[in-house]
PDB file of C-alpha atoms in Angstrom:
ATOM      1  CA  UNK G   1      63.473  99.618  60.236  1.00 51.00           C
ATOM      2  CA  UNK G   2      64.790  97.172  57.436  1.00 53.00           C
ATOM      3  CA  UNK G   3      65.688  93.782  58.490  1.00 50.00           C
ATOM      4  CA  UNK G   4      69.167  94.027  57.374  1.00 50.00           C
ATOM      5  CA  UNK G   5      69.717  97.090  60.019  1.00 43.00           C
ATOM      6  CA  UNK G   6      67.736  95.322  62.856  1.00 40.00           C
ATOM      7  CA  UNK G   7      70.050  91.975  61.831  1.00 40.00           C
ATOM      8  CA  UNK G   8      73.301  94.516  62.368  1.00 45.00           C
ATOM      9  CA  UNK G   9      71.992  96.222  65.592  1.00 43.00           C
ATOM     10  CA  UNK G  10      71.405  92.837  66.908  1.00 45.00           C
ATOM     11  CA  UNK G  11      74.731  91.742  65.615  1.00 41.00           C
ATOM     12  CA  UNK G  12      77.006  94.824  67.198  1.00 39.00           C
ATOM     13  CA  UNK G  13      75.084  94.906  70.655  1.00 38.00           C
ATOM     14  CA  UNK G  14      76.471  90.536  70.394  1.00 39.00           C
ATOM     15  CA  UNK G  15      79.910  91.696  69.607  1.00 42.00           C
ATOM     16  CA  UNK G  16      79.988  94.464  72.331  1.00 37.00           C
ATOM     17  CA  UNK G  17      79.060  92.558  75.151  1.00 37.00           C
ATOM     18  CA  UNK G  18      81.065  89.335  74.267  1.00 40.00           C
ATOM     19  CA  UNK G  19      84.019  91.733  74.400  1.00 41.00           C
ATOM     20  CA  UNK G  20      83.108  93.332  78.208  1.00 40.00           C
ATOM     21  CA  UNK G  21      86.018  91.920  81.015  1.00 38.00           C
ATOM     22  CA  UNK G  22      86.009  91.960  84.608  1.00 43.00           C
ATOM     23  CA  UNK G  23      88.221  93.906  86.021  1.00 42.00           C
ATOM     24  CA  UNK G  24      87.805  92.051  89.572  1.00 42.00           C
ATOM     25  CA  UNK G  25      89.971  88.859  87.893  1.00 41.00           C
ATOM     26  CA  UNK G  26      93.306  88.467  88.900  1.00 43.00           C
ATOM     27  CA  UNK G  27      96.899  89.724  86.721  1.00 44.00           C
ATOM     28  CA  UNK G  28      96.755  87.399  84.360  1.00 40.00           C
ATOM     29  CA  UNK G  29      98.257  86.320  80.370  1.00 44.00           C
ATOM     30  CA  UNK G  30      95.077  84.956  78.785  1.00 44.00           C
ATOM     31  CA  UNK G  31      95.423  82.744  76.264  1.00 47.00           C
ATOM     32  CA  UNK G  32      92.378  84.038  73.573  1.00 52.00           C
ATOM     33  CA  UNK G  33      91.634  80.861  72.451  1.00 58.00           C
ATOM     34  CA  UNK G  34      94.488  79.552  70.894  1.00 66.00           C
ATOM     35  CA  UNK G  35      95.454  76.852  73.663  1.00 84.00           C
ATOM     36  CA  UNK G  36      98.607  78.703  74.441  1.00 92.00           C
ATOM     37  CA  UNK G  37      99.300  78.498  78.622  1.00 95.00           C
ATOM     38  CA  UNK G  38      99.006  81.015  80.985  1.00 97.00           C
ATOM     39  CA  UNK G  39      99.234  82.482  83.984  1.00 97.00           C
ATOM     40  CA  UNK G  40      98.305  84.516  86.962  1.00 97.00           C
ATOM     41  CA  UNK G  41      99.581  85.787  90.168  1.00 97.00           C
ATOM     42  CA  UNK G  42      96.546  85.069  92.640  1.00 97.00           C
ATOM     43  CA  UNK G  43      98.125  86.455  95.904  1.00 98.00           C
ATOM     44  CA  UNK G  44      99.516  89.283  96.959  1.00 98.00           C
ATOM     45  CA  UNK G  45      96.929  91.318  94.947  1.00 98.00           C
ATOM     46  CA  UNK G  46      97.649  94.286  92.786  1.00 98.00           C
ATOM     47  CA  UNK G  47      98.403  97.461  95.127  1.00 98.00           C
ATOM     48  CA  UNK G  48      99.277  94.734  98.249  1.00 98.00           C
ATOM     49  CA  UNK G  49     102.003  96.382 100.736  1.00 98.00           C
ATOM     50  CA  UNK G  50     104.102  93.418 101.651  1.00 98.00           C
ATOM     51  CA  UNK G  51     106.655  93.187 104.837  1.00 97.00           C
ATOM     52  CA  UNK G  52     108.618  89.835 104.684  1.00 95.00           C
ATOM     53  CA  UNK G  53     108.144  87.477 104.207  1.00 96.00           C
ATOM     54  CA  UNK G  54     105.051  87.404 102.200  1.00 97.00           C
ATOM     55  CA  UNK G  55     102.923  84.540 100.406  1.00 97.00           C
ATOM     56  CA  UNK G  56     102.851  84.102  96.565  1.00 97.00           C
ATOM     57  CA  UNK G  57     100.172  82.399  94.770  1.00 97.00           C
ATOM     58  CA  UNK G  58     100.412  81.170  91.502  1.00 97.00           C
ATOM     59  CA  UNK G  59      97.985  79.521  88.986  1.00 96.00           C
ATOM     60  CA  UNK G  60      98.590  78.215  85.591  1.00 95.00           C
ATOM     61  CA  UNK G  61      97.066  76.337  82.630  1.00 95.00           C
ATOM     62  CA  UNK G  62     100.338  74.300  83.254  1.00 95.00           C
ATOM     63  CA  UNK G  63     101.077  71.840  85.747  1.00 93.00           C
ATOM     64  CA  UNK G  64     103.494  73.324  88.118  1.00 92.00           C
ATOM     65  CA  UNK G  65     106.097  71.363  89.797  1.00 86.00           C
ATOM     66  CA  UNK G  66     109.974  70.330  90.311  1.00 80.00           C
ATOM     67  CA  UNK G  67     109.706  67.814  86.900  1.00 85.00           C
ATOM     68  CA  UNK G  68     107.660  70.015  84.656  1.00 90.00           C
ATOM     69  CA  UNK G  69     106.875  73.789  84.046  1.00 95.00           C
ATOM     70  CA  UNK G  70     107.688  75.841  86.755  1.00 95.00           C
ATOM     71  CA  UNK G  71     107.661  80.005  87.364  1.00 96.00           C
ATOM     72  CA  UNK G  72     110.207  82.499  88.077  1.00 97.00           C
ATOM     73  CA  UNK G  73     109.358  85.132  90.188  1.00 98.00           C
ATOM     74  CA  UNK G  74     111.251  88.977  89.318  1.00 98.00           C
ATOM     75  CA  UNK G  75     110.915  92.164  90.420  1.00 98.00           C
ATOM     76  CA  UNK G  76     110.316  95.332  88.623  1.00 98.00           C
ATOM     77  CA  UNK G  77     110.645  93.644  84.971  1.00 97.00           C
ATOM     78  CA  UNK G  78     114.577  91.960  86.193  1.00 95.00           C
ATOM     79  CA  UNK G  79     114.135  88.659  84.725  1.00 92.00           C
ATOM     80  CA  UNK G  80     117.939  88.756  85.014  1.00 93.00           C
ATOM     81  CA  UNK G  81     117.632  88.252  89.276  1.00 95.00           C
ATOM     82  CA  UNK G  82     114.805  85.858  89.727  1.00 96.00           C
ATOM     83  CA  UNK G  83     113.836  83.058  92.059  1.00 96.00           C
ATOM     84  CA  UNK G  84     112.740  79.569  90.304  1.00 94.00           C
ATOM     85  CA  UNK G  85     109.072  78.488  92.110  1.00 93.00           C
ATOM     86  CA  UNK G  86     107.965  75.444  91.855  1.00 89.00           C
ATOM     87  CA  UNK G  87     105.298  75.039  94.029  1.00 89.00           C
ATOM     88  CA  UNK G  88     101.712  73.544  92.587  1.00 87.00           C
ATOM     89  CA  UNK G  89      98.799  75.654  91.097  1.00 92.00           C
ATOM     90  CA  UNK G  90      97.282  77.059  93.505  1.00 94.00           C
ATOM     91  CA  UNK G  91     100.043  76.210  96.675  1.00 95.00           C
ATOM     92  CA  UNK G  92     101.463  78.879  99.002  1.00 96.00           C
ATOM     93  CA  UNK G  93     105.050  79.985  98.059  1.00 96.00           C
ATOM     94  CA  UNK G  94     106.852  81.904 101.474  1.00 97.00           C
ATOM     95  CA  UNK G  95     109.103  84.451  99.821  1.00 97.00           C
ATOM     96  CA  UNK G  96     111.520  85.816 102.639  1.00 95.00           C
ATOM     97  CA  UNK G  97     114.387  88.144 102.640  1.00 93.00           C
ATOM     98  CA  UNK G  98     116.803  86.165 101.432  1.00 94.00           C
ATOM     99  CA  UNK G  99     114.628  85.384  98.241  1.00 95.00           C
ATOM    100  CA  UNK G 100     117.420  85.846  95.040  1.00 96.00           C
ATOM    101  CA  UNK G 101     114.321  87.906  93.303  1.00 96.00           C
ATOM    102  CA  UNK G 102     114.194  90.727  96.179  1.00 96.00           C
ATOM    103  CA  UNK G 103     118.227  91.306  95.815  1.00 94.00           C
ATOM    104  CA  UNK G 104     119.180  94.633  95.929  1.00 93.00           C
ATOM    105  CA  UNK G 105     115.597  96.264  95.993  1.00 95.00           C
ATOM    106  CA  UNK G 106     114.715  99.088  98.304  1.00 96.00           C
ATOM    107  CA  UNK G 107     111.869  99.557 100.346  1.00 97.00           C
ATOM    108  CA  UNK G 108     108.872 100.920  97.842  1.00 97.00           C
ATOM    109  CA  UNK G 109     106.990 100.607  94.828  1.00 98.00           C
ATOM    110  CA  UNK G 110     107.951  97.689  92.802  1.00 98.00           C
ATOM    111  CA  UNK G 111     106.081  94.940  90.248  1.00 98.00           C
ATOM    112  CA  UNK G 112     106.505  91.797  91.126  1.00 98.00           C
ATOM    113  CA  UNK G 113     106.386  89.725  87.913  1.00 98.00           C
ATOM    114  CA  UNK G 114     105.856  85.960  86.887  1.00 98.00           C
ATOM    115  CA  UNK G 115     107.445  84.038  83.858  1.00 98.00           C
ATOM    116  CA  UNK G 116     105.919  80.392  83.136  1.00 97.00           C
ATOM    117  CA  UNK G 117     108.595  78.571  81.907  1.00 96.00           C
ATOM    118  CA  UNK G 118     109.197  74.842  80.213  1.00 95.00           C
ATOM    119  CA  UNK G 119     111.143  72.127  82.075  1.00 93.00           C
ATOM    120  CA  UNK G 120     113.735  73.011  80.203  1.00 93.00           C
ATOM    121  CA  UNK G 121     113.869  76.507  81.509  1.00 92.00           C
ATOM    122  CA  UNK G 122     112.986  78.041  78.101  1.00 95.00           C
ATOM    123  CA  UNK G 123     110.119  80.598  78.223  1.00 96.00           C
ATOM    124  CA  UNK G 124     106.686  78.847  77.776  1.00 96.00           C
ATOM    125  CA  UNK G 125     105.055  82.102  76.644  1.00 95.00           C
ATOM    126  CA  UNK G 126     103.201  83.499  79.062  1.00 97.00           C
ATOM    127  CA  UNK G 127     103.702  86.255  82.154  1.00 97.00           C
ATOM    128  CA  UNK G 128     101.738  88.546  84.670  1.00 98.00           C
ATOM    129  CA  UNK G 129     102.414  90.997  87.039  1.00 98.00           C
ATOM    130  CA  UNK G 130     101.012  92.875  90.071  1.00 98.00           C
ATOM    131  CA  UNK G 131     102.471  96.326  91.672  1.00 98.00           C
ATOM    132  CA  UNK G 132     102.994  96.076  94.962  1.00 98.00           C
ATOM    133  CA  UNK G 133     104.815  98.071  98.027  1.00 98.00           C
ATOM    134  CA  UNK G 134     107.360  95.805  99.565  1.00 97.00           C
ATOM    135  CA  UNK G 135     108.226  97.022 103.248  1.00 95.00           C
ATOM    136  CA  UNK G 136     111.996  95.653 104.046  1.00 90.00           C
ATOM    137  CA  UNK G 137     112.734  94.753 107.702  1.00 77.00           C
ATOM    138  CA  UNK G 138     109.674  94.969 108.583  1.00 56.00           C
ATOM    139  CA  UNK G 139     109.727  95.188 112.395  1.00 50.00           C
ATOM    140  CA  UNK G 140     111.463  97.538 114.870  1.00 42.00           C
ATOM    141  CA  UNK G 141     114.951  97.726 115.222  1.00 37.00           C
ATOM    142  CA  UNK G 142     116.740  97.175 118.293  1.00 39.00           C
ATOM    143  CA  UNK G 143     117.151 100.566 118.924  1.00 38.00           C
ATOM    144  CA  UNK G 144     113.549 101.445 118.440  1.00 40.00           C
ATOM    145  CA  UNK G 145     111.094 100.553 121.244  1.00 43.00           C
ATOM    146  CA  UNK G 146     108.125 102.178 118.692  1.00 45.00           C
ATOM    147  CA  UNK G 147     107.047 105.194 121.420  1.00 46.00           C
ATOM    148  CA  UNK G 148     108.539 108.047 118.569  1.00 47.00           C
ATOM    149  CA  UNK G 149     110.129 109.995 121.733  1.00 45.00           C
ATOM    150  CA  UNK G 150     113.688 109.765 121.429  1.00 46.00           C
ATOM    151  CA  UNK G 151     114.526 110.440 125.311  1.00 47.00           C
ATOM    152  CA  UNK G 152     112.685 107.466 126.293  1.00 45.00           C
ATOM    153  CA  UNK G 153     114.572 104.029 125.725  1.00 46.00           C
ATOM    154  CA  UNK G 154     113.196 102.126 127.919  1.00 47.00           C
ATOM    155  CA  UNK G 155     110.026 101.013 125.632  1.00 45.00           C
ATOM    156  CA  UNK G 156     107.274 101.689 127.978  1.00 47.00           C
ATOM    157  CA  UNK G 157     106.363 104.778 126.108  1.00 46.00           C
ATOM    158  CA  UNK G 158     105.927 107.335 129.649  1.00 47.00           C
ATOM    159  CA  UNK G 159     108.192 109.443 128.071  1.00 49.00           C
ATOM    160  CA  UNK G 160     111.485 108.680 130.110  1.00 48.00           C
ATOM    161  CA  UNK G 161     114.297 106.993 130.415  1.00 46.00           C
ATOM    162  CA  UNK G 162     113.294 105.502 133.775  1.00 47.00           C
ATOM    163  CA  UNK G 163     115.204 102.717 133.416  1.00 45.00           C
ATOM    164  CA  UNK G 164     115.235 100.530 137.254  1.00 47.00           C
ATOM    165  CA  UNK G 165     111.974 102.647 138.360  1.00 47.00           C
ATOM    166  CA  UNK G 166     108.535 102.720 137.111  1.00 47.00           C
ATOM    167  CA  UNK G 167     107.689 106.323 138.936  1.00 49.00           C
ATOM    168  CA  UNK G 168     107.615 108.282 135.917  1.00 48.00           C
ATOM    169  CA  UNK G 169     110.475 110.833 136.218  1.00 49.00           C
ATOM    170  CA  UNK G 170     114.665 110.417 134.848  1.00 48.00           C
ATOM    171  CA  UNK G 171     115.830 109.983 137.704  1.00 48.00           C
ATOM    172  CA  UNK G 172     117.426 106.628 139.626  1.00 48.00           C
ATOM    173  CA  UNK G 173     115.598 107.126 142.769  1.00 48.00           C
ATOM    174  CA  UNK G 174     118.956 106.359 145.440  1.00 48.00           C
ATOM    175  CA  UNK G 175     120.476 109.650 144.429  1.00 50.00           C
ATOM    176  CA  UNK G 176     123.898 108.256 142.947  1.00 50.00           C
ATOM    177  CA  UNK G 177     122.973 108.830 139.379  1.00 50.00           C
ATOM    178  CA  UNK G 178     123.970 104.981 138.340  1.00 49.00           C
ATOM    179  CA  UNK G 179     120.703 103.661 136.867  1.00 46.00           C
ATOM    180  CA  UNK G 180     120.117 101.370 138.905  1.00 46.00           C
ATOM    181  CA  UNK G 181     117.439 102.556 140.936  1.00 45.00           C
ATOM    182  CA  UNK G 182     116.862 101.990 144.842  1.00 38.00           C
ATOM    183  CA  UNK G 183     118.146  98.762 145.611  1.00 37.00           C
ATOM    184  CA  UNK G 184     115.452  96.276 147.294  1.00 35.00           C
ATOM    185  CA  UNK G 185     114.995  96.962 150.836  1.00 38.00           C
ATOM    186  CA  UNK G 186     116.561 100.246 151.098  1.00 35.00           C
ATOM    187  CA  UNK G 187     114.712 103.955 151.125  1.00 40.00           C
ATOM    188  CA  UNK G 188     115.319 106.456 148.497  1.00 42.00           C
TER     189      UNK G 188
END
């Protein structure tokens, strides 16, 4: 083997591993080299389901805060409806229901994307994004005491609607079909 083909080998194998990744990182712009600023969405992870509210993490090469660059948060590539977040590097970011960025979305798929953006509000160059399912009103309704039989309202998932007796059956136990049950003191 000439030394000008060992000297190559040696020189792709180099080149090939210098240009592996880890795919374990999180969503992030890099910034190659050049100095240009980035950043990364650190929490929720990619392929998170979400109920509200829900935490955002940020990180950037920027300082973050209310006198300096700052991110806006979008949904599914909107950068039209977005909230302004100017939380630190690194700090915990509540989004809730009434967040402006969540306006108007269903319950679903959606990618929840970052902007890093100047003081001055102009774009500073860099994004990310992470898909996520966002889960909208989260808990039950009113009307749904979570037992999936629809005869039984009274939430304690027996299967009636006992309501005023606990002895397992639809009926009121004092035989005048009211609901109420046997009153205290008195035999059914």
């Amino acid at each position: 083997m000439s030394r000008s083909v060992l000297l190559s080998s040696i020189a792709l194998v180099l080149g090939l591993v210098a240009c592996g990744s880890d795919d374990d990182e999180p969503s992030t712009t890099t910034d190659g080299g050049t100095g240009e600023p980035t950043v990364q969405i650190v929490r929720p992870a990619d392929g998170a389901e979400l109920t509200l509210p829900f935490t955002l993490v940020v990180d950037s090469s920027e300082e973050l805060g209310s006198d300096s660059h700052h991110v806006r948060l979008y949904v599914d590539g909107d950068n039209g409806t977005f909230e302004t977040i100017e939380a630190g590097n690194g700090e915990e970011y509540e989004v809730t229901a009434d967040s402006a960025a969540l306006a108007g979305i269903d319950s679903g798929e959606h990618t929840l994307n970052v902007s890093l953006r100047n003081p001055d509000e102009s774009d500073a160059g860099a994004q990310a994004e992470v898909a996520v399912i966002i889960r909208l009103g989260g808990g039950p309704t009113e009307d749904d005491d979570d037992d999936d039989d629809p005869g039984d309202d009274d939430g304690d998932d027996d299967g009636d609607d006992d309501t005023g007796d606990d002895d397992g059956d639809d009926s009121d136990d004092d035989g005048d079909d009211d609901g109420q049950g046997a009153v205290s003191g008195s035999t059914p």
